[in-house]
Tab-separated table of C-alpha atoms in Angstrom:
chain	number	residue	atom	x	y	z
A	1400	UNK	CA	22.212	-10.487	17.409
A	1401	UNK	CA	19.753	-8.057	19.264
A	1402	UNK	CA	19.911	-5.214	16.624
A	1403	UNK	CA	16.672	-3.445	17.306
A	1404	UNK	CA	18.090	-2.571	20.652
A	1405	UNK	CA	20.272	0.249	22.008
A	1406	UNK	CA	21.385	1.516	18.457
A	1407	UNK	CA	23.502	4.490	18.610
A	1408	UNK	CA	22.572	7.902	17.382
A	1409	UNK	CA	23.144	9.279	13.973
A	1410	UNK	CA	24.638	12.488	14.130
A	1411	UNK	CA	24.837	15.568	11.622
A	1412	UNK	CA	28.395	16.197	10.122
A	1413	UNK	CA	29.465	13.000	12.706
A	1414	UNK	CA	27.818	10.235	10.447
A	1415	UNK	CA	26.068	12.184	7.496
A	1416	UNK	CA	26.655	15.590	5.897
A	1417	UNK	CA	24.174	17.699	4.198
A	1418	UNK	CA	26.737	18.600	1.593
A	1419	UNK	CA	26.844	16.796	-1.928
A	1420	UNK	CA	30.762	15.133	-0.771
A	1421	UNK	CA	30.012	12.109	0.999
A	1422	UNK	CA	31.701	11.826	4.554
A	1423	UNK	CA	32.899	8.167	3.344
A	1424	UNK	CA	34.456	7.628	-0.038
A	1425	UNK	CA	33.263	4.572	-2.054
A	1426	UNK	CA	36.055	1.902	-3.053
A	1427	UNK	CA	36.206	-0.568	-5.641
A	1428	UNK	CA	35.265	-3.070	-2.917
A	1429	UNK	CA	32.514	-1.136	-1.534
A	1430	UNK	CA	29.034	-2.886	-1.399
A	1431	UNK	CA	26.326	-1.798	-3.495
A	1432	UNK	CA	23.027	-1.476	-2.091
A	1433	UNK	CA	19.568	-1.449	-3.883
A	1434	UNK	CA	16.965	0.871	-2.140
A	1435	UNK	CA	13.242	0.290	-3.888
A	1436	UNK	CA	11.369	3.415	-3.161
A	1437	UNK	CA	12.185	7.467	-4.056
A	1438	UNK	CA	10.236	9.107	-1.464
A	1439	UNK	CA	11.496	10.355	1.512
A	1440	UNK	CA	12.011	7.385	3.688
A	1441	UNK	CA	14.291	5.655	0.453
A	1442	UNK	CA	16.114	9.383	0.054
A	1443	UNK	CA	17.097	9.722	3.388
A	1444	UNK	CA	18.314	5.970	4.045
A	1445	UNK	CA	19.928	6.754	0.464
A	1446	UNK	CA	21.651	9.433	2.089
A	1447	UNK	CA	22.805	7.499	5.165
A	1448	UNK	CA	24.102	4.669	3.210
A	1449	UNK	CA	26.205	7.145	0.635
A	1450	UNK	CA	27.751	8.769	3.299
A	1451	UNK	CA	28.696	5.277	5.181
A	1452	UNK	CA	30.292	4.823	1.912
A	1453	UNK	CA	27.956	2.251	0.025
A	1454	UNK	CA	27.785	2.447	-3.168
A	1455	UNK	CA	23.585	2.970	-3.717
A	1456	UNK	CA	20.648	2.918	-7.095
A	1457	UNK	CA	17.587	3.741	-5.895
A	1458	UNK	CA	14.782	2.672	-7.900
A	1459	UNK	CA	11.587	4.267	-8.043
A	1460	UNK	CA	8.390	4.315	-10.149
A	1461	UNK	CA	7.862	8.120	-9.991
A	1462	UNK	CA	10.304	11.142	-8.687
A	1463	UNK	CA	9.508	14.553	-6.761
A	1464	UNK	CA	7.816	16.851	-8.973
A	1465	UNK	CA	5.375	20.187	-9.134
A	1466	UNK	CA	2.658	18.592	-10.538
A	1467	UNK	CA	-0.963	19.514	-9.311
A	1468	UNK	CA	-2.414	16.086	-9.386
A	1469	UNK	CA	0.638	13.472	-9.387
A	1470	UNK	CA	2.993	14.875	-6.389
A	1471	UNK	CA	4.591	12.266	-4.271
A	1472	UNK	CA	2.988	11.158	-0.829
A	1473	UNK	CA	5.829	13.119	1.041
A	1474	UNK	CA	5.070	15.859	-0.758
A	1475	UNK	CA	1.289	16.162	0.029
A	1476	UNK	CA	2.618	15.334	3.835
A	1477	UNK	CA	2.266	17.984	6.564
A	1478	UNK	CA	5.279	17.249	7.593
A	1479	UNK	CA	4.950	18.450	11.079
A	1480	UNK	CA	7.460	16.692	13.398
A	1481	UNK	CA	5.876	15.233	16.374
A	1482	UNK	CA	6.834	13.139	19.227
A	1483	UNK	CA	4.868	9.858	19.136
A	1484	UNK	CA	1.878	9.208	19.434
A	1485	UNK	CA	1.515	12.052	16.423
A	1486	UNK	CA	-1.237	14.214	16.292
A	1487	UNK	CA	-3.311	11.645	14.606
A	1488	UNK	CA	-2.880	8.983	17.014
A	1489	UNK	CA	-2.312	6.172	14.790
A	1490	UNK	CA	0.948	5.006	15.818
A	1491	UNK	CA	-0.565	2.552	18.678
A	1492	UNK	CA	1.623	-0.680	18.730
A	1493	UNK	CA	3.818	-1.083	21.822
A	1494	UNK	CA	6.919	-2.154	19.828
A	1495	UNK	CA	6.372	-0.063	17.015
A	1496	UNK	CA	5.870	3.232	19.602
A	1497	UNK	CA	8.741	2.458	21.577
A	1498	UNK	CA	11.418	2.491	18.535
A	1499	UNK	CA	9.312	5.604	16.830
A	1500	UNK	CA	10.457	7.873	20.295
A	1501	UNK	CA	13.660	7.362	19.557
A	1502	UNK	CA	13.338	7.476	15.896
A	1503	UNK	CA	11.745	11.213	16.143
A	1504	UNK	CA	14.359	12.293	18.266
A	1505	UNK	CA	17.201	11.366	15.447
A	1506	UNK	CA	15.122	13.041	12.969
A	1507	UNK	CA	14.600	15.903	15.212
A	1508	UNK	CA	18.506	16.669	15.543
A	1509	UNK	CA	19.250	15.927	11.971
A	1510	UNK	CA	16.712	18.316	10.756
A	1511	UNK	CA	17.736	20.871	13.873
A	1512	UNK	CA	21.037	20.718	12.279
A	1513	UNK	CA	19.885	21.814	8.824
A	1514	UNK	CA	17.614	24.372	9.960
A	1515	UNK	CA	20.369	25.890	11.949
A	1516	UNK	CA	22.568	26.383	8.668
A	1517	UNK	CA	20.861	29.493	6.721
A	1518	UNK	CA	21.988	28.400	3.463
A	1519	UNK	CA	21.205	24.913	4.068
A	1520	UNK	CA	17.585	25.855	5.606
A	1521	UNK	CA	16.718	27.915	2.827
A	1522	UNK	CA	17.928	25.207	0.168
A	1523	UNK	CA	16.324	22.867	2.049
A	1524	UNK	CA	12.788	24.279	3.044
A	1525	UNK	CA	13.585	23.124	6.784
A	1526	UNK	CA	12.903	25.492	9.158
A	1527	UNK	CA	12.405	25.306	12.859
A	1528	UNK	CA	9.024	27.192	13.954
A	1529	UNK	CA	6.983	27.202	17.322
A	1530	UNK	CA	4.589	24.132	17.684
A	1531	UNK	CA	1.662	24.498	20.172
A	1532	UNK	CA	-0.726	21.471	21.389
A	1533	UNK	CA	-3.941	22.843	22.648
A	1534	UNK	CA	-6.238	20.152	25.006
A	1535	UNK	CA	-9.679	20.570	26.291
A	1536	UNK	CA	-9.031	20.004	29.497
A	1537	UNK	CA	-5.866	20.211	31.901
A	1538	UNK	CA	-2.649	18.295	31.072
A	1539	UNK	CA	-1.755	17.357	34.549
A	1540	UNK	CA	-5.781	15.835	34.811
A	1541	UNK	CA	-5.175	13.469	32.179
A	1542	UNK	CA	-2.320	10.775	32.878
A	1543	UNK	CA	-1.506	10.021	29.254
A	1544	UNK	CA	-1.220	13.421	28.087
A	1545	UNK	CA	0.676	14.454	31.174
A	1546	UNK	CA	2.929	11.475	30.616
A	1547	UNK	CA	4.062	12.511	27.606
A	1548	UNK	CA	4.416	16.210	27.903
A	1549	UNK	CA	7.024	14.997	30.473
A	1550	UNK	CA	8.854	12.789	27.914
A	1551	UNK	CA	8.730	15.641	25.403
A	1552	UNK	CA	10.425	17.493	28.104
A	1553	UNK	CA	12.825	15.241	28.736
A	1554	UNK	CA	13.287	14.356	25.027
A	1555	UNK	CA	16.264	16.784	24.414
A	1556	UNK	CA	13.643	19.465	22.195
A	1557	UNK	CA	14.380	22.773	22.162
A	1558	UNK	CA	12.135	25.790	23.622
A	1559	UNK	CA	9.402	23.937	25.371
A	1560	UNK	CA	6.586	25.959	27.541
A	1561	UNK	CA	3.918	24.763	29.110
A	1562	UNK	CA	1.291	27.649	29.452
A	1563	UNK	CA	-2.348	28.469	29.328
A	1564	UNK	CA	-1.633	31.911	28.056
A	1565	UNK	CA	-0.570	30.511	24.796
A	1566	UNK	CA	-4.066	30.361	23.970
A	1567	UNK	CA	-4.700	33.856	23.930
A	1568	UNK	CA	-1.088	34.585	22.086
A	1569	UNK	CA	-1.960	32.468	19.573
A	1570	UNK	CA	-4.980	33.859	18.965
A	1571	UNK	CA	-7.452	30.451	19.915
A	1572	UNK	CA	-10.997	31.363	19.805
A	1573	UNK	CA	-11.996	31.082	23.532
A	1574	UNK	CA	-15.399	29.584	22.866
A	1575	UNK	CA	-13.585	26.726	21.361
A	1576	UNK	CA	-12.899	24.881	24.530
A	1577	UNK	CA	-9.157	24.817	24.395
A	1578	UNK	CA	-8.537	25.097	28.436
A	1579	UNK	CA	-4.515	23.866	28.119
A	1580	UNK	CA	-1.149	24.248	25.730
A	1581	UNK	CA	2.519	23.612	25.371
A	1582	UNK	CA	4.417	24.724	22.645
A	1583	UNK	CA	7.877	23.920	21.521
A	1584	UNK	CA	10.452	24.245	18.639
A	1585	UNK	CA	10.019	21.662	15.948
A	1586	UNK	CA	11.216	21.643	12.533
A	1587	UNK	CA	8.713	22.141	10.143
A	1588	UNK	CA	8.954	21.413	6.095
A	1589	UNK	CA	8.456	22.623	2.741
A	1590	UNK	CA	8.168	19.369	1.289
A	1591	UNK	CA	8.159	20.047	-2.000
A	1592	UNK	CA	11.436	22.162	-1.502
A	1593	UNK	CA	13.013	19.495	1.152
A	1594	UNK	CA	12.097	16.493	-1.689
A	1595	UNK	CA	14.123	18.497	-4.783
A	1596	UNK	CA	16.819	19.189	-2.480
A	1597	UNK	CA	16.924	15.620	-1.142
A	1598	UNK	CA	16.993	14.101	-4.901
A	1599	UNK	CA	19.574	16.430	-5.547
A	1600	UNK	CA	21.660	15.909	-2.310
A	1601	UNK	CA	21.503	11.870	-3.105
A	1602	UNK	CA	22.343	12.072	-6.490
A	1603	UNK	CA	25.323	14.675	-5.964
A	1604	UNK	CA	26.774	12.460	-3.957
A	1605	UNK	CA	26.555	9.135	-6.136
A	1606	UNK	CA	23.671	7.815	-6.092
A	1607	UNK	CA	22.189	6.393	-9.749
A	1608	UNK	CA	18.419	6.468	-10.080
A	1609	UNK	CA	16.070	3.626	-12.261
A	1610	UNK	CA	12.704	4.894	-13.010
A	1611	UNK	CA	10.771	1.570	-13.029
A	1612	UNK	CA	7.993	-0.235	-11.008
A	1613	UNK	CA	8.903	-3.286	-9.530
A	1614	UNK	CA	6.319	-5.423	-8.331
A	1615	UNK	CA	5.490	-8.627	-6.763
A	1616	UNK	CA	6.864	-10.268	-3.646
A	1617	UNK	CA	10.525	-8.993	-3.438
A	1618	UNK	CA	11.772	-12.214	-1.578
A	1619	UNK	CA	11.004	-14.845	-4.879
A	1620	UNK	CA	12.815	-12.248	-6.853
A	1621	UNK	CA	15.727	-11.223	-4.788
A	1622	UNK	CA	18.509	-13.150	-6.218
A	1623	UNK	CA	17.587	-11.987	-9.810
A	1624	UNK	CA	16.979	-8.240	-8.467
A	1625	UNK	CA	20.455	-8.376	-7.031
A	1626	UNK	CA	21.783	-9.951	-10.058
A	1627	UNK	CA	20.616	-7.637	-12.564
A	1628	UNK	CA	21.771	-4.822	-10.574
A	1629	UNK	CA	24.772	-5.936	-9.066
A	1630	UNK	CA	23.484	-5.173	-5.353
A	1631	UNK	CA	24.616	-6.971	-2.486
A	1632	UNK	CA	21.222	-5.844	-0.313
A	1633	UNK	CA	18.169	-4.932	-0.922
A	1634	UNK	CA	16.192	-2.073	0.859
A	1635	UNK	CA	12.464	-1.744	0.871
A	1636	UNK	CA	10.902	1.528	1.208
A	1637	UNK	CA	7.816	1.176	-0.372
A	1638	UNK	CA	5.203	2.740	1.694
A	1639	UNK	CA	2.025	1.077	0.740
A	1640	UNK	CA	3.807	-1.512	-2.081
A	1641	UNK	CA	4.330	-3.090	1.688
A	1642	UNK	CA	1.270	-5.302	0.909
A	1643	UNK	CA	2.948	-6.471	-2.520
A	1644	UNK	CA	6.655	-5.937	-1.929
A	1645	UNK	CA	6.429	-7.727	1.956
A	1646	UNK	CA	4.136	-10.448	1.038
A	1647	UNK	CA	2.353	-7.948	4.137
A	1648	UNK	CA	-1.161	-7.981	3.956
A	1649	UNK	CA	-1.678	-5.704	7.227
A	1650	UNK	CA	-0.861	-2.505	5.127
A	1651	UNK	CA	-3.890	-0.225	4.485
A	1652	UNK	CA	-4.159	3.135	3.299
A	1653	UNK	CA	-5.778	6.082	5.036
A	1654	UNK	CA	-6.803	9.018	2.555
A	1655	UNK	CA	-6.126	12.477	3.898
A	1656	UNK	CA	-6.372	15.792	2.813
A	1657	UNK	CA	-4.971	19.233	3.445
A	1658	UNK	CA	-6.159	23.117	2.196
A	1659	UNK	CA	-3.887	25.228	1.346
A	1660	UNK	CA	-4.250	29.037	1.824
A	1661	UNK	CA	-2.382	31.944	1.120
A	1662	UNK	CA	-0.472	32.992	4.341
A	1663	UNK	CA	0.654	36.507	3.622
A	1664	UNK	CA	-1.146	38.408	6.148
A	1665	UNK	CA	-3.535	40.491	3.930
A	1666	UNK	CA	-6.484	38.184	4.610
A	1667	UNK	CA	-5.923	37.454	8.308
A	1668	UNK	CA	-3.013	38.059	10.849
A	1669	UNK	CA	-0.523	35.728	9.176
A	1670	UNK	CA	0.181	32.196	11.115
A	1671	UNK	CA	3.751	31.729	12.266
A	1672	UNK	CA	3.476	29.163	14.195
A	1673	UNK	CA	1.698	25.184	14.075
A	1674	UNK	CA	-1.327	24.978	16.236
A	1675	UNK	CA	-2.896	21.489	16.300
A	1676	UNK	CA	-5.654	19.973	18.658
A	1677	UNK	CA	-4.400	15.856	18.616
A	1678	UNK	CA	-6.551	12.898	18.224
A	1679	UNK	CA	-6.401	11.589	21.900
A	1680	UNK	CA	-6.944	15.172	23.113
A	1681	UNK	CA	-10.126	15.785	21.087
A	1682	UNK	CA	-13.781	15.034	22.364
A	1683	UNK	CA	-14.178	13.241	19.092
A	1684	UNK	CA	-11.309	11.676	16.598
A	1685	UNK	CA	-12.630	13.526	13.954
A	1686	UNK	CA	-12.087	17.130	15.735
A	1687	UNK	CA	-8.268	17.010	14.751
A	1688	UNK	CA	-7.518	20.727	14.450
A	1689	UNK	CA	-4.073	20.687	12.085
A	1690	UNK	CA	-2.473	24.527	10.945
A	1691	UNK	CA	0.576	24.621	9.703
A	1692	UNK	CA	2.769	27.191	8.166
A	1693	UNK	CA	4.104	25.298	4.852
A	1694	UNK	CA	6.166	28.363	3.723
A	1695	UNK	CA	6.228	31.654	3.849
A	1696	UNK	CA	3.177	32.237	1.921
A	1697	UNK	CA	0.944	28.777	2.029
A	1698	UNK	CA	-0.547	27.881	5.287
A	1699	UNK	CA	-1.712	24.486	5.751
A	1700	UNK	CA	-5.538	23.530	6.985
A	1701	UNK	CA	-6.459	20.037	8.303
A	1702	UNK	CA	-6.948	17.468	8.818
A	1703	UNK	CA	-9.253	14.143	7.563
A	1704	UNK	CA	-9.005	10.526	8.097
A	1705	UNK	CA	-10.297	7.995	5.941
A	1706	UNK	CA	-9.452	4.221	6.720
A	1707	UNK	CA	-9.270	2.021	3.501
A	1708	UNK	CA	-10.176	4.738	1.150
A	1709	UNK	CA	-7.971	5.149	-1.943
A	1710	UNK	CA	-9.754	7.362	-4.591
A	1711	UNK	CA	-8.475	10.431	-4.432
A	1712	UNK	CA	-11.148	12.279	-5.479
A	1713	UNK	CA	-11.879	14.849	-2.886
A	1714	UNK	CA	-12.802	18.416	-3.640
A	1715	UNK	CA	-13.111	21.637	-1.848
A	1716	UNK	CA	-17.168	20.611	-1.543
A	1717	UNK	CA	-16.567	17.112	-0.415
A	1718	UNK	CA	-18.567	17.414	2.848
A	1719	UNK	CA	-15.795	16.278	4.782
A	1720	UNK	CA	-12.976	18.345	3.745
A	1721	UNK	CA	-15.760	21.693	4.104
A	1722	UNK	CA	-15.925	20.056	7.798
A	1723	UNK	CA	-12.266	20.250	8.007
A	1724	UNK	CA	-12.381	23.837	7.015
A	1725	UNK	CA	-15.090	25.025	9.050
A	1726	UNK	CA	-13.793	23.120	12.665
A	1727	UNK	CA	-10.092	25.196	11.822
A	1728	UNK	CA	-11.996	28.541	11.131
A	1729	UNK	CA	-13.858	27.787	14.458
A	1730	UNK	CA	-10.634	27.354	16.323
A	1731	UNK	CA	-8.659	30.104	14.762
A	1732	UNK	CA	-10.521	33.134	14.066
A	1733	UNK	CA	-9.978	35.178	10.567
A	1734	UNK	CA	-9.082	31.989	8.454
A	1735	UNK	CA	-12.861	32.812	7.444
A	1736	UNK	CA	-11.591	35.051	5.370
A	1737	UNK	CA	-8.626	32.845	3.951
A	1738	UNK	CA	-8.214	32.457	0.064
A	1739	UNK	CA	-7.154	28.874	-1.227
A	1740	UNK	CA	-4.237	28.780	-3.066
A	1741	UNK	CA	-5.236	29.313	-7.190
A	1742	UNK	CA	-2.594	27.290	-8.249
A	1743	UNK	CA	-2.772	23.783	-5.936
A	1744	UNK	CA	-5.786	24.687	-3.814
A	1745	UNK	CA	-6.456	21.079	-2.336
A	1746	UNK	CA	-3.552	18.211	-1.538
A	1747	UNK	CA	-4.842	14.873	-0.642
A	1748	UNK	CA	-3.415	11.618	-0.569
A	1749	UNK	CA	-2.743	7.894	0.887
A	1750	UNK	CA	-0.967	7.596	4.241
A	1751	UNK	CA	1.230	3.982	3.967
A	1752	UNK	CA	-0.187	2.812	7.532
A	1753	UNK	CA	0.598	-1.267	8.517
A	1754	UNK	CA	-1.785	-3.013	11.474
A	1755	UNK	CA	1.444	-3.194	13.620
A	1756	UNK	CA	2.627	0.211	12.642
A	1757	UNK	CA	6.176	0.754	11.211
A	1758	UNK	CA	8.868	-2.032	10.588
A	1759	UNK	CA	12.163	-1.475	10.356
A	1760	UNK	CA	13.447	-5.113	10.011
A	1761	UNK	CA	15.149	-7.535	7.966
A	1762	UNK	CA	13.204	-10.439	6.092
A	1763	UNK	CA	12.408	-13.065	8.563
A	1764	UNK	CA	11.172	-15.315	5.466
A	1765	UNK	CA	14.163	-17.927	4.014
A	1766	UNK	CA	15.331	-17.202	0.842
A	1767	UNK	CA	14.081	-20.248	-1.689
A	1768	UNK	CA	16.459	-22.146	-2.409
A	1769	UNK	CA	19.413	-20.581	-0.629
A	1770	UNK	CA	21.482	-21.451	2.888
A	1771	UNK	CA	21.777	-18.234	3.596
A	1772	UNK	CA	19.351	-15.510	5.121
A	1773	UNK	CA	17.466	-13.187	2.821
A	1774	UNK	CA	19.488	-9.854	2.450
A	1775	UNK	CA	16.505	-7.514	2.326
A	1776	UNK	CA	15.643	-5.183	4.688
A	1777	UNK	CA	12.380	-2.993	5.176
A	1778	UNK	CA	11.415	-0.088	6.072
A	1779	UNK	CA	7.839	0.883	5.651
A	1780	UNK	CA	4.266	1.754	7.446
A	1781	UNK	CA	5.208	5.062	8.937
A	1782	UNK	CA	2.516	6.522	7.635
A	1783	UNK	CA	1.871	10.162	8.445
A	1784	UNK	CA	5.196	10.287	10.501
A	1785	UNK	CA	7.914	9.822	7.572
A	1786	UNK	CA	9.209	12.884	8.168
A	1787	UNK	CA	9.404	12.701	11.785
A	1788	UNK	CA	11.091	9.126	11.501
A	1789	UNK	CA	13.009	9.551	8.604
A	1790	UNK	CA	16.670	9.742	10.010
A	1791	UNK	CA	15.995	7.789	13.337
A	1792	UNK	CA	14.543	5.015	10.656
A	1793	UNK	CA	17.508	5.262	8.024
A	1794	UNK	CA	20.142	5.194	10.913
A	1795	UNK	CA	18.557	1.613	11.882
A	1796	UNK	CA	18.320	0.300	8.208
A	1797	UNK	CA	22.290	1.321	7.930
A	1798	UNK	CA	23.267	-1.089	11.004
A	1799	UNK	CA	20.853	-3.485	9.457
A	1800	UNK	CA	22.106	-3.668	6.077
A	1801	UNK	CA	25.495	-4.299	7.846
A	1802	UNK	CA	24.188	-6.995	9.434
A	1803	UNK	CA	22.721	-8.796	6.470
A	1804	UNK	CA	25.986	-8.020	4.262
A	1805	UNK	CA	27.596	-10.430	6.857
A	1806	UNK	CA	24.800	-12.914	6.694
A	1807	UNK	CA	23.657	-12.710	10.200
A	1808	UNK	CA	20.430	-14.491	10.923
A	1809	UNK	CA	17.697	-12.136	11.408
A	1810	UNK	CA	15.931	-11.246	14.394
A	1811	UNK	CA	12.299	-9.866	14.763
A	1812	UNK	CA	11.770	-6.034	15.972
A	1813	UNK	CA	11.835	-6.109	19.630
A	1814	UNK	CA	10.693	-3.737	22.393
A	1815	UNK	CA	13.055	-1.029	22.977
A	1816	UNK	CA	13.488	-0.752	27.001
A	1817	UNK	CA	15.015	3.005	26.621
A	1818	UNK	CA	12.199	4.620	25.364
A	1819	UNK	CA	9.333	3.310	27.446
A	1820	UNK	CA	7.025	4.512	30.480
A	1821	UNK	CA	5.964	2.309	33.213
A	1822	UNK	CA	2.067	2.686	31.792
A	1823	UNK	CA	1.095	1.249	28.266
A	1824	UNK	CA	-1.532	4.681	28.746
A	1825	UNK	CA	0.306	6.163	25.854
A	1826	UNK	CA	-0.091	3.205	23.479
A	1827	UNK	CA	-3.482	3.538	23.595
A	1828	UNK	CA	-5.598	6.178	21.882
A	1829	UNK	CA	-8.666	5.513	24.296
A	1830	UNK	CA	-11.709	5.713	22.226
A	1831	UNK	CA	-10.249	6.566	19.137
A	1832	UNK	CA	-9.908	4.364	16.255
A	1833	UNK	CA	-6.000	3.412	15.802
A	1834	UNK	CA	-6.880	3.952	12.009
A	1835	UNK	CA	-7.780	7.638	12.590
A	1836	UNK	CA	-5.457	10.342	11.340
A	1837	UNK	CA	-4.978	14.037	10.040
A	1838	UNK	CA	-3.419	14.385	6.922
A	1839	UNK	CA	0.259	14.930	8.905
A	1840	UNK	CA	3.560	13.781	7.244
A	1841	UNK	CA	5.362	11.025	5.761
């Protein structure tokens, strides 16, 4: 069964609801799904499964919080929705990229639906705002960028505009070197508020939570875990722990950081749109510009990319962080006057990347001592795009769970021809390191 191709879209109100009441009520006979991982991927997956009528238990070693030094990766993320390849240019695997284009549009429409309801927008921290992308050369002269722009235009996003006048309108320094730009309306997410809201939502829908660290490869302990939690299937949504829980040695961290500055209009003109220069458009893979309003008071300044650096010991005085701020100040005059958030000045975290990028797939290895296939479903490796891909990945996970419960034999992820182009130019970042990224979203 080719589950990875031509999967139906997931739609707000039809398939899921952002209210605590379930869309489909559970029955005594409803299957029970154990989700390992309590970040955005795990919570959105729980939401989708709950509204399909499943019983859900989420196990996580920690949960969303307001600690200055222990927030989840999903909270630290920039959480700017982007069409793949994202600003970081890091999702380059052809199979993964073809699915990511579909996943991101499912998420786009879901976040847009939430943001369209004033009460929900405020409660969830989801807003639709202008998001501008700037380029050092005319887009029409760059085949890869022109192809990507054409896909975006036809993708179904709102408010698209290709106009070099955006540089002046968004106060970009004319000496910085940008000559072309386009803009669209995109979900911009206050991740602290959104994670708290998502947690409350799935609890309201009946999810159970367990605070615990599950260690080791899930496959050898699948039978024991299912028995212990009375679970019919397991979803692995653990990010970097994919190395351990999925026996996947291709997972690796990329350290990123974002400076948080006061954006109330007193020190510099208030920034009310996202402004970025992508890794694949910059003259240097380190020259990433990432300016995103977090909420009405905070602007995020980024970003940096440090593969296989796992120590969270960056400070505002770290040279790479200082250079990051200097780049953004050179790009947008006035930022040199910005004051850092005194409570939480620097957000830093590890993005969960994988060499072949995102994995949304059944466990392909045989279940030891069993004549039936494993009922583990994986969803990890989203890297800096967890928020952008969330609902799309969750929709596919739900179908894979359905398949696993039937004990159908698993099929590996395959190329999705419905989201491809005629060239492979978009699956490459040219001279840029495929592991490079900004501290984008997760």
